[in-house]
Amino acid sequence: RPPRSTLFPYTTLFRSFRHFEHKEDIFWSALRAGLSGLRLRKDLWDGIKDCDAPEVELPRIFSLLVDTVIFKPELLCLIAVALIELRWKAVAICHEHFSPIFSAFNHYLTTNIENGRIRNLDPRMITSALAMTVMVHPELSRLLSGGPPPHSDSREAIRAYTKFWLDVLLPPAMNGLRSRSEVAEGPPI
């Protein structure tokens, strides 16, 4: 018989079945628990409200997205399973938790488009593309190159994603104004 300490996680899991009528309820509970921790950081929220420059705010947005992908990979798996297998309920739950975050990103982008700070592109498309860049790029890059991950750490990934998206989003006149040192070093994180 294994020591009691090694049985603890399993006995806790099996006892939790008594609190849920169906296995599916456990799944939804785990998904809700994971999603409840997603929030905009204070500096990111303040930058969105104050409409900080894209060179300042994009690294903060990518920091939130990269940290979520790196530190909560199980949440991404739960979301994927929910959307594939149980779409009818997943859409409502994801909307409840993601809508405030992505609405804030969308509002920030819309304001910057109206102010001429970024190119006139669909802010919903940009918001989606920012998230997809972080979620898909590392694995797709490994698949294409057959090599190690494209970035050695999260800070390098944030700098690379920020540089790429600033090159895409800033109007050509503003892109030329970015100093050579900023392009070489990357924006502040």
Coordinates of N, CA and C in Angstrom, one line a residue, residues 3-183:
P3 N 2.2 5.2 0.6 CA 2.0 6.1 1.8 C 0.7 6.9 1.6
R4 N 0.1 7.3 2.7 CA -1.1 8.1 2.7 C -0.9 9.4 1.9
S5 N 0.3 10.0 2.1 CA 0.5 11.3 1.4 C 0.4 11.2 -0.1
T6 N 0.7 10.1 -0.7 CA 0.6 10.0 -2.1 C -0.8 9.7 -2.5
L7 N -1.7 9.3 -1.6 CA -3.1 9.1 -1.9 C -3.9 10.3 -1.8
F8 N -3.4 11.4 -1.1 CA -4.2 12.6 -0.9 C -4.9 13.2 -2.1
P9 N -4.1 13.4 -3.2 CA -4.8 14.1 -4.3 C -5.9 13.2 -4.9
Y10 N -5.7 11.9 -4.9 CA -6.7 11.0 -5.5 C -8.0 10.9 -4.6
T11 N -7.8 10.8 -3.3 CA -8.9 10.7 -2.4 C -9.7 12.0 -2.4
T12 N -9.0 13.2 -2.5 CA -9.7 14.5 -2.6 C -10.5 14.5 -3.9
L13 N -9.9 14.1 -5.0 CA -10.6 14.1 -6.2 C -11.9 13.2 -6.2
F14 N -11.7 12.0 -5.6 CA -12.9 11.1 -5.6 C -13.9 11.6 -4.6
R15 N -13.5 12.3 -3.5 CA -14.5 12.8 -2.6 C -15.3 14.0 -3.3
S16 N -14.6 14.7 -4.2 CA -15.2 15.8 -4.9 C -16.4 15.4 -5.8
F17 N -16.3 14.1 -6.2 CA -17.4 13.6 -7.1 C -18.7 13.6 -6.3
R18 N -18.7 13.6 -5.0 CA -20.0 13.6 -4.2 C -20.6 15.0 -4.3
H19 N -19.8 16.0 -4.6 CA -20.4 17.4 -4.7 C -20.9 17.7 -6.1
F20 N -20.7 16.9 -7.0 CA -21.1 17.1 -8.4 C -22.0 15.9 -8.9
E21 N -23.1 16.2 -9.5 CA -24.0 15.2 -9.9 C -23.4 14.5 -11.2
H22 N -22.7 15.2 -12.0 CA -22.2 14.7 -13.3 C -20.8 15.1 -13.5
K23 N -20.0 14.3 -14.2 CA -18.6 14.6 -14.5 C -18.5 15.9 -15.2
E24 N -19.4 16.2 -16.0 CA -19.4 17.5 -16.8 C -19.4 18.7 -15.8
D25 N -20.0 18.5 -14.7 CA -20.1 19.6 -13.7 C -18.7 19.9 -13.2
I26 N -17.9 18.9 -13.0 CA -16.5 19.1 -12.5 C -15.7 19.8 -13.6
F27 N -15.9 19.5 -14.8 CA -15.2 20.2 -15.9 C -15.5 21.7 -15.9
W28 N -16.8 22.0 -15.8 CA -17.2 23.4 -15.9 C -16.7 24.1 -14.6
S29 N -16.7 23.5 -13.5 CA -16.2 24.1 -12.3 C -14.7 24.4 -12.5
A30 N -13.9 23.5 -13.0 CA -12.5 23.7 -13.3 C -12.3 24.8 -14.3
L31 N -13.1 24.9 -15.3 CA -13.0 25.9 -16.3 C -13.3 27.3 -15.7
R32 N -14.4 27.4 -15.0 CA -14.7 28.7 -14.3 C -13.7 29.1 -13.3
A33 N -13.1 28.2 -12.6 CA -12.1 28.5 -11.6 C -10.8 29.1 -12.3
G34 N -10.5 28.5 -13.4 CA -9.3 29.0 -14.2 C -9.6 30.3 -14.8
L35 N -10.7 30.5 -15.3 CA -11.1 31.8 -16.0 C -11.3 32.9 -15.0
S36 N -11.7 32.6 -13.8 CA -11.9 33.6 -12.8 C -10.6 34.4 -12.4
G37 N -9.5 33.8 -12.6 CA -8.2 34.4 -12.3 C -7.7 35.4 -13.4
L38 N -8.4 35.4 -14.5 CA -8.0 36.3 -15.6 C -8.5 37.7 -15.4
R39 N -7.6 38.6 -15.3 CA -7.9 40.0 -15.0 C -6.8 40.9 -15.6
L40 N -7.2 42.1 -16.0 CA -6.3 43.1 -16.5 C -5.4 43.6 -15.3
R41 N -4.1 43.6 -15.5 CA -3.3 44.1 -14.4 C -3.5 45.6 -14.3
K42 N -3.2 46.2 -13.1 CA -3.5 47.6 -12.9 C -2.8 48.5 -13.9
D43 N -1.5 48.2 -14.2 CA -0.8 49.1 -15.1 C -1.3 49.0 -16.5
L44 N -1.8 47.8 -16.9 CA -2.4 47.6 -18.2 C -3.8 48.4 -18.2
W45 N -4.6 48.2 -17.2 CA -5.9 48.9 -17.2 C -5.7 50.4 -17.2
D46 N -4.8 50.9 -16.4 CA -4.5 52.3 -16.3 C -4.0 52.8 -17.7
G47 N -3.2 52.1 -18.4 CA -2.7 52.5 -19.7 C -3.8 52.5 -20.7
I48 N -4.7 51.5 -20.6 CA -5.8 51.5 -21.6 C -6.7 52.7 -21.3
K49 N -7.0 53.0 -20.0 CA -7.9 54.1 -19.7 C -7.3 55.5 -20.2
D50 N -5.9 55.6 -20.0 CA -5.2 56.8 -20.3 C -4.8 56.8 -21.8
C51 N -5.1 55.8 -22.5 CA -4.7 55.6 -23.9 C -3.2 55.9 -24.1
D52 N -2.4 55.2 -23.3 CA -1.0 55.3 -23.5 C -0.6 54.9 -24.9
A53 N 0.6 55.4 -25.3 CA 1.1 55.1 -26.6 C 1.2 53.6 -26.9
P54 N 1.0 53.2 -28.1 CA 1.1 51.8 -28.4 C 2.5 51.2 -28.1
E55 N 3.5 52.0 -28.2 CA 4.8 51.5 -27.8 C 4.9 51.2 -26.3
V56 N 4.1 51.7 -25.5 CA 4.0 51.5 -24.1 C 3.0 50.4 -23.8
E57 N 1.9 50.5 -24.4 CA 0.8 49.6 -24.0 C 0.8 48.2 -24.7
L58 N 1.3 48.1 -25.9 CA 1.4 46.7 -26.5 C 2.3 45.8 -25.7
P59 N 3.4 46.2 -25.2 CA 4.2 45.2 -24.3 C 3.4 44.7 -23.1
R60 N 2.6 45.6 -22.5 CA 1.7 45.2 -21.4 C 0.7 44.2 -21.8
I61 N 0.1 44.4 -23.0 CA -0.9 43.5 -23.5 C -0.3 42.1 -23.8
F62 N 0.9 42.2 -24.4 CA 1.6 40.9 -24.7 C 2.1 40.2 -23.4
S63 N 2.4 41.0 -22.4 CA 2.8 40.4 -21.2 C 1.7 39.6 -20.6
L64 N 0.5 40.2 -20.6 CA -0.7 39.4 -20.0 C -0.9 38.2 -20.8
L65 N -0.9 38.3 -22.2 CA -1.2 37.1 -23.0 C -0.1 36.0 -22.9
V66 N 1.2 36.4 -22.9 CA 2.3 35.5 -22.8 C 2.2 34.8 -21.4
D67 N 2.0 35.5 -20.4 CA 2.0 34.9 -19.0 C 0.8 33.9 -18.9
T68 N -0.3 34.2 -19.5 CA -1.4 33.3 -19.5 C -1.1 32.0 -20.2
V69 N -0.5 32.1 -21.4 CA -0.1 30.9 -22.2 C 1.0 30.1 -21.4
I70 N 1.9 30.8 -20.8 CA 3.0 30.1 -20.2 C 2.6 29.5 -18.8
F71 N 1.9 30.3 -18.0 CA 1.6 29.9 -16.7 C 0.3 29.2 -16.5
K72 N -0.6 29.2 -17.5 CA -1.9 28.6 -17.4 C -2.2 27.7 -18.6
P73 N -1.2 26.8 -19.0 CA -1.5 26.0 -20.2 C -2.7 25.1 -20.0
E74 N -3.0 24.7 -18.8 CA -4.1 23.8 -18.6 C -5.4 24.6 -18.9
L75 N -5.4 25.9 -18.6 CA -6.6 26.7 -18.9 C -6.9 26.7 -20.4
L76 N -5.9 26.8 -21.2 CA -6.0 26.8 -22.7 C -6.5 25.5 -23.1
C77 N -6.1 24.4 -22.5 CA -6.6 23.1 -22.9 C -8.1 22.9 -22.5
L78 N -8.4 23.4 -21.4 CA -9.9 23.4 -21.0 C -10.7 24.2 -21.9
I79 N -10.3 25.3 -22.3 CA -11.0 26.2 -23.2 C -11.2 25.5 -24.6
A80 N -10.1 24.9 -25.1 CA -10.1 24.2 -26.3 C -11.1 23.0 -26.3
V81 N -11.0 22.2 -25.3 CA -12.0 21.1 -25.1 C -13.4 21.6 -25.1
A82 N -13.6 22.7 -24.3 CA -15.0 23.2 -24.1 C -15.5 23.7 -25.4
L83 N -14.7 24.4 -26.2 CA -15.2 25.0 -27.5 C -15.4 23.9 -28.5
I84 N -14.6 22.8 -28.5 CA -14.8 21.7 -29.4 C -15.9 20.8 -29.1
E85 N -15.9 20.4 -27.8 CA -16.9 19.4 -27.4 C -18.2 19.9 -26.9
L86 N -18.2 21.0 -26.2 CA -19.4 21.5 -25.5 C -19.6 23.0 -25.9
R87 N -19.6 23.3 -27.1 CA -19.6 24.7 -27.6 C -20.8 25.5 -27.1
W88 N -21.9 24.9 -27.0 CA -23.2 25.6 -26.6 C -23.0 26.3 -25.2
K89 N -22.3 25.7 -24.3 CA -22.1 26.3 -23.0 C -20.8 27.1 -22.9
A90 N -19.8 26.6 -23.6 CA -18.5 27.2 -23.6 C -18.5 28.7 -24.1
V91 N -19.3 28.9 -25.1 CA -19.4 30.3 -25.7 C -19.8 31.2 -24.6
A92 N -20.9 30.9 -23.9 CA -21.4 31.8 -22.8 C -20.4 32.0 -21.7
I93 N -19.7 30.9 -21.3 CA -18.8 31.0 -20.2 C -17.6 31.9 -20.6
C94 N -17.0 31.6 -21.8 CA -15.9 32.3 -22.3 C -16.2 33.8 -22.5
H95 N -17.4 34.0 -23.0 CA -17.9 35.4 -23.2 C -17.9 36.2 -21.9
E96 N -18.4 35.5 -20.9 CA -18.5 36.1 -19.5 C -17.2 36.6 -19.0
H97 N -16.1 35.7 -19.2 CA -14.8 36.0 -18.7 C -13.9 36.8 -19.6
F98 N -14.0 36.5 -20.9 CA -13.1 37.2 -21.8 C -13.6 38.5 -22.3
S99 N -14.9 38.7 -22.4 CA -15.4 39.9 -22.9 C -14.9 41.2 -22.3
P100 N -14.8 41.3 -20.9 CA -14.3 42.5 -20.4 C -12.8 42.8 -20.8
I101 N -12.0 41.8 -20.9 CA -10.6 41.9 -21.3 C -10.5 42.4 -22.7
F102 N -11.1 41.6 -23.6 CA -11.0 41.9 -25.1 C -11.8 43.2 -25.4
S103 N -12.8 43.5 -24.7 CA -13.5 44.8 -25.0 C -12.6 45.9 -24.6
A104 N -11.8 45.8 -23.5 CA -10.9 46.9 -23.2 C -9.8 47.0 -24.3
F105 N -9.3 45.9 -24.8 CA -8.3 45.9 -25.8 C -8.9 46.6 -27.1
N106 N -10.1 46.2 -27.4 CA -10.8 46.7 -28.6 C -11.0 48.2 -28.4
H107 N -11.5 48.7 -27.3 CA -11.7 50.1 -27.0 C -10.4 50.9 -27.2
Y108 N -9.3 50.3 -26.6 CA -8.0 51.0 -26.7 C -7.6 51.1 -28.1
L109 N -7.7 50.1 -28.9 CA -7.3 50.1 -30.3 C -8.2 51.1 -31.1
T110 N -9.5 51.0 -30.9 CA -10.4 52.0 -31.6 C -10.0 53.4 -31.3
T111 N -9.7 53.7 -30.0 CA -9.3 55.1 -29.7 C -8.1 55.5 -30.4
N112 N -7.1 54.6 -30.5 CA -5.8 54.9 -31.1 C -6.0 55.0 -32.7
I113 N -6.9 54.2 -33.2 CA -7.2 54.4 -34.7 C -7.8 55.8 -34.9
E114 N -8.8 56.2 -34.1 CA -9.4 57.5 -34.2 C -8.5 58.6 -34.1
N115 N -7.5 58.4 -33.2 CA -6.5 59.5 -33.0 C -5.3 59.4 -34.0
G116 N -5.3 58.4 -34.9 CA -4.3 58.3 -35.9 C -3.0 57.7 -35.4
R117 N -3.0 57.2 -34.2 CA -1.8 56.6 -33.7 C -1.5 55.2 -34.3
I118 N -2.5 54.5 -34.7 CA -2.3 53.2 -35.4 C -3.1 53.2 -36.7
R119 N -2.8 52.4 -37.6 CA -3.4 52.3 -38.9 C -4.9 52.0 -38.7
N120 N -5.7 52.4 -39.7 CA -7.1 52.2 -39.7 C -7.4 50.7 -40.1
L121 N -7.4 49.8 -39.2 CA -7.7 48.4 -39.3 C -8.8 48.1 -38.4
D122 N -9.5 47.0 -38.6 CA -10.6 46.5 -37.8 C -10.1 46.2 -36.4
P123 N -10.4 46.9 -35.4 CA -9.9 46.6 -34.0 C -10.2 45.2 -33.5
R124 N -11.4 44.7 -33.9 CA -11.7 43.3 -33.5 C -10.8 42.3 -34.1
M125 N -10.4 42.6 -35.3 CA -9.5 41.7 -36.0 C -8.1 41.8 -35.4
I126 N -7.7 43.0 -35.0 CA -6.4 43.2 -34.4 C -6.4 42.5 -33.0
T127 N -7.4 42.7 -32.2 CA -7.5 42.0 -30.9 C -7.4 40.5 -31.0
S128 N -8.1 39.9 -32.0 CA -8.0 38.5 -32.2 C -6.6 38.1 -32.6
A129 N -6.1 38.8 -33.5 CA -4.7 38.5 -34.1 C -3.6 38.6 -33.0
L130 N -3.7 39.6 -32.1 CA -2.8 39.7 -31.0 C -2.8 38.4 -30.1
A131 N -4.0 38.0 -29.8 CA -4.2 36.8 -29.0 C -3.7 35.5 -29.7
M132 N -4.1 35.4 -31.0 CA -3.7 34.2 -31.7 C -2.2 34.2 -32.0
T133 N -1.5 35.3 -32.1 CA -0.1 35.4 -32.3 C 0.6 34.7 -31.1
V134 N 0.2 35.0 -29.9 CA 0.8 34.4 -28.7 C 0.5 33.0 -28.5
M135 N -0.7 32.6 -28.9 CA -1.1 31.2 -28.7 C -0.6 30.3 -29.7
V136 N -0.5 30.7 -31.0 CA -0.2 29.8 -32.1 C 1.2 29.9 -32.5
H137 N 1.8 31.0 -32.5 CA 3.2 31.2 -33.0 C 4.2 30.3 -32.5
P138 N 4.4 30.1 -31.2 CA 5.4 29.2 -30.7 C 5.4 27.8 -31.2
E139 N 4.2 27.2 -31.2 CA 4.0 25.8 -31.7 C 4.2 25.7 -33.2
L140 N 3.6 26.6 -33.9 CA 3.7 26.6 -35.4 C 5.1 26.8 -35.8
S141 N 5.8 27.7 -35.2 CA 7.2 28.0 -35.5 C 8.1 26.7 -35.2
R142 N 7.9 26.0 -34.1 CA 8.6 24.8 -33.9 C 8.3 23.7 -35.0
L143 N 7.0 23.7 -35.4 CA 6.6 22.7 -36.4 C 7.3 23.0 -37.7
L144 N 7.4 24.3 -38.1 CA 8.0 24.7 -39.4 C 9.5 24.5 -39.3
S145 N 10.1 24.9 -38.2 CA 11.6 24.8 -38.2 C 12.1 23.5 -37.7
G146 N 11.3 22.8 -36.9 CA 11.8 21.5 -36.3 C 12.8 21.8 -35.2
G147 N 12.9 23.0 -34.8 CA 13.9 23.3 -33.8 C 13.2 23.7 -32.4
P148 N 14.0 24.3 -31.6 CA 13.5 24.7 -30.3 C 12.5 25.9 -30.4
P149 N 11.9 26.2 -29.3 CA 11.0 27.4 -29.3 C 11.6 28.6 -29.8
P150 N 10.9 29.5 -30.5 CA 11.5 30.6 -31.2 C 12.0 31.7 -30.2
H151 N 11.6 31.7 -28.9 CA 12.1 32.6 -28.0 C 12.6 31.9 -26.7
S152 N 13.7 32.4 -26.2 CA 14.3 31.7 -25.1 C 13.6 32.0 -23.7
D153 N 12.9 33.1 -23.7 CA 12.1 33.4 -22.4 C 11.0 34.3 -22.8
S154 N 10.1 34.6 -21.8 CA 8.9 35.4 -22.0 C 9.2 36.8 -22.4
R155 N 10.3 37.4 -21.8 CA 10.6 38.8 -22.1 C 11.0 38.9 -23.5
E156 N 11.8 37.9 -24.0 CA 12.2 38.0 -25.5 C 11.0 37.8 -26.4
A157 N 10.0 37.0 -26.0 CA 8.8 36.8 -26.8 C 8.0 38.1 -26.8
I158 N 7.9 38.7 -25.6 CA 7.1 40.0 -25.5 C 7.7 41.1 -26.4
R159 N 9.1 41.2 -26.4 CA 9.8 42.1 -27.2 C 9.6 41.8 -28.7
A160 N 9.7 40.6 -29.1 CA 9.5 40.2 -30.5 C 8.1 40.4 -31.0
Y161 N 7.1 40.1 -30.2 CA 5.7 40.3 -30.6 C 5.4 41.8 -30.7
T162 N 5.9 42.5 -29.7 CA 5.7 44.0 -29.7 C 6.3 44.6 -31.0
K163 N 7.5 44.3 -31.3 CA 8.2 44.9 -32.4 C 7.4 44.5 -33.7
F164 N 7.0 43.2 -33.9 CA 6.3 42.8 -35.1 C 5.0 43.6 -35.2
W165 N 4.2 43.7 -34.1 CA 2.9 44.4 -34.2 C 3.0 45.9 -34.3
L166 N 4.0 46.5 -33.7 CA 4.2 47.9 -33.9 C 4.6 48.2 -35.4
D167 N 5.4 47.3 -36.0 CA 5.7 47.5 -37.4 C 4.4 47.4 -38.3
V168 N 3.5 46.5 -37.9 CA 2.2 46.3 -38.6 C 1.2 47.5 -38.4
L169 N 1.1 47.9 -37.1 CA 0.1 48.8 -36.7 C 0.4 50.3 -36.9
L170 N 1.6 50.7 -36.6 CA 1.9 52.1 -36.7 C 1.9 52.6 -38.2
P171 N 1.3 53.7 -38.4 CA 1.3 54.3 -39.7 C 2.8 54.5 -40.2
P172 N 3.0 54.4 -41.5 CA 4.4 54.5 -42.0 C 5.1 55.7 -41.5
A173 N 4.5 56.8 -41.4 CA 5.2 58.1 -40.9 C 5.6 57.9 -39.5
M174 N 4.8 57.3 -38.6 CA 5.2 57.1 -37.2 C 6.2 55.9 -37.1
N175 N 6.2 55.0 -37.9 CA 7.1 53.9 -37.9 C 8.5 54.4 -38.1
G176 N 8.6 55.4 -39.0 CA 9.9 56.0 -39.3 C 10.4 56.8 -38.2
L177 N 9.5 57.3 -37.3 CA 10.0 58.1 -36.2 C 10.5 57.3 -35.0
R178 N 10.3 56.0 -35.0 CA 10.8 55.2 -34.0 C 12.3 55.2 -34.1
S179 N 13.0 55.3 -33.0 CA 14.5 55.4 -33.1 C 15.1 54.1 -33.4
R180 N 16.3 54.1 -33.9 CA 17.0 52.9 -34.3 C 17.3 52.1 -33.0
S181 N 17.6 52.8 -31.9 CA 17.9 52.1 -30.7 C 16.7 51.3 -30.1
E182 N 15.5 51.9 -30.3 CA 14.3 51.2 -29.8 C 14.1 49.9 -30.6
V183 N 14.3 50.0 -31.9 CA 14.1 48.8 -32.8 C 15.2 47.8 -32.4

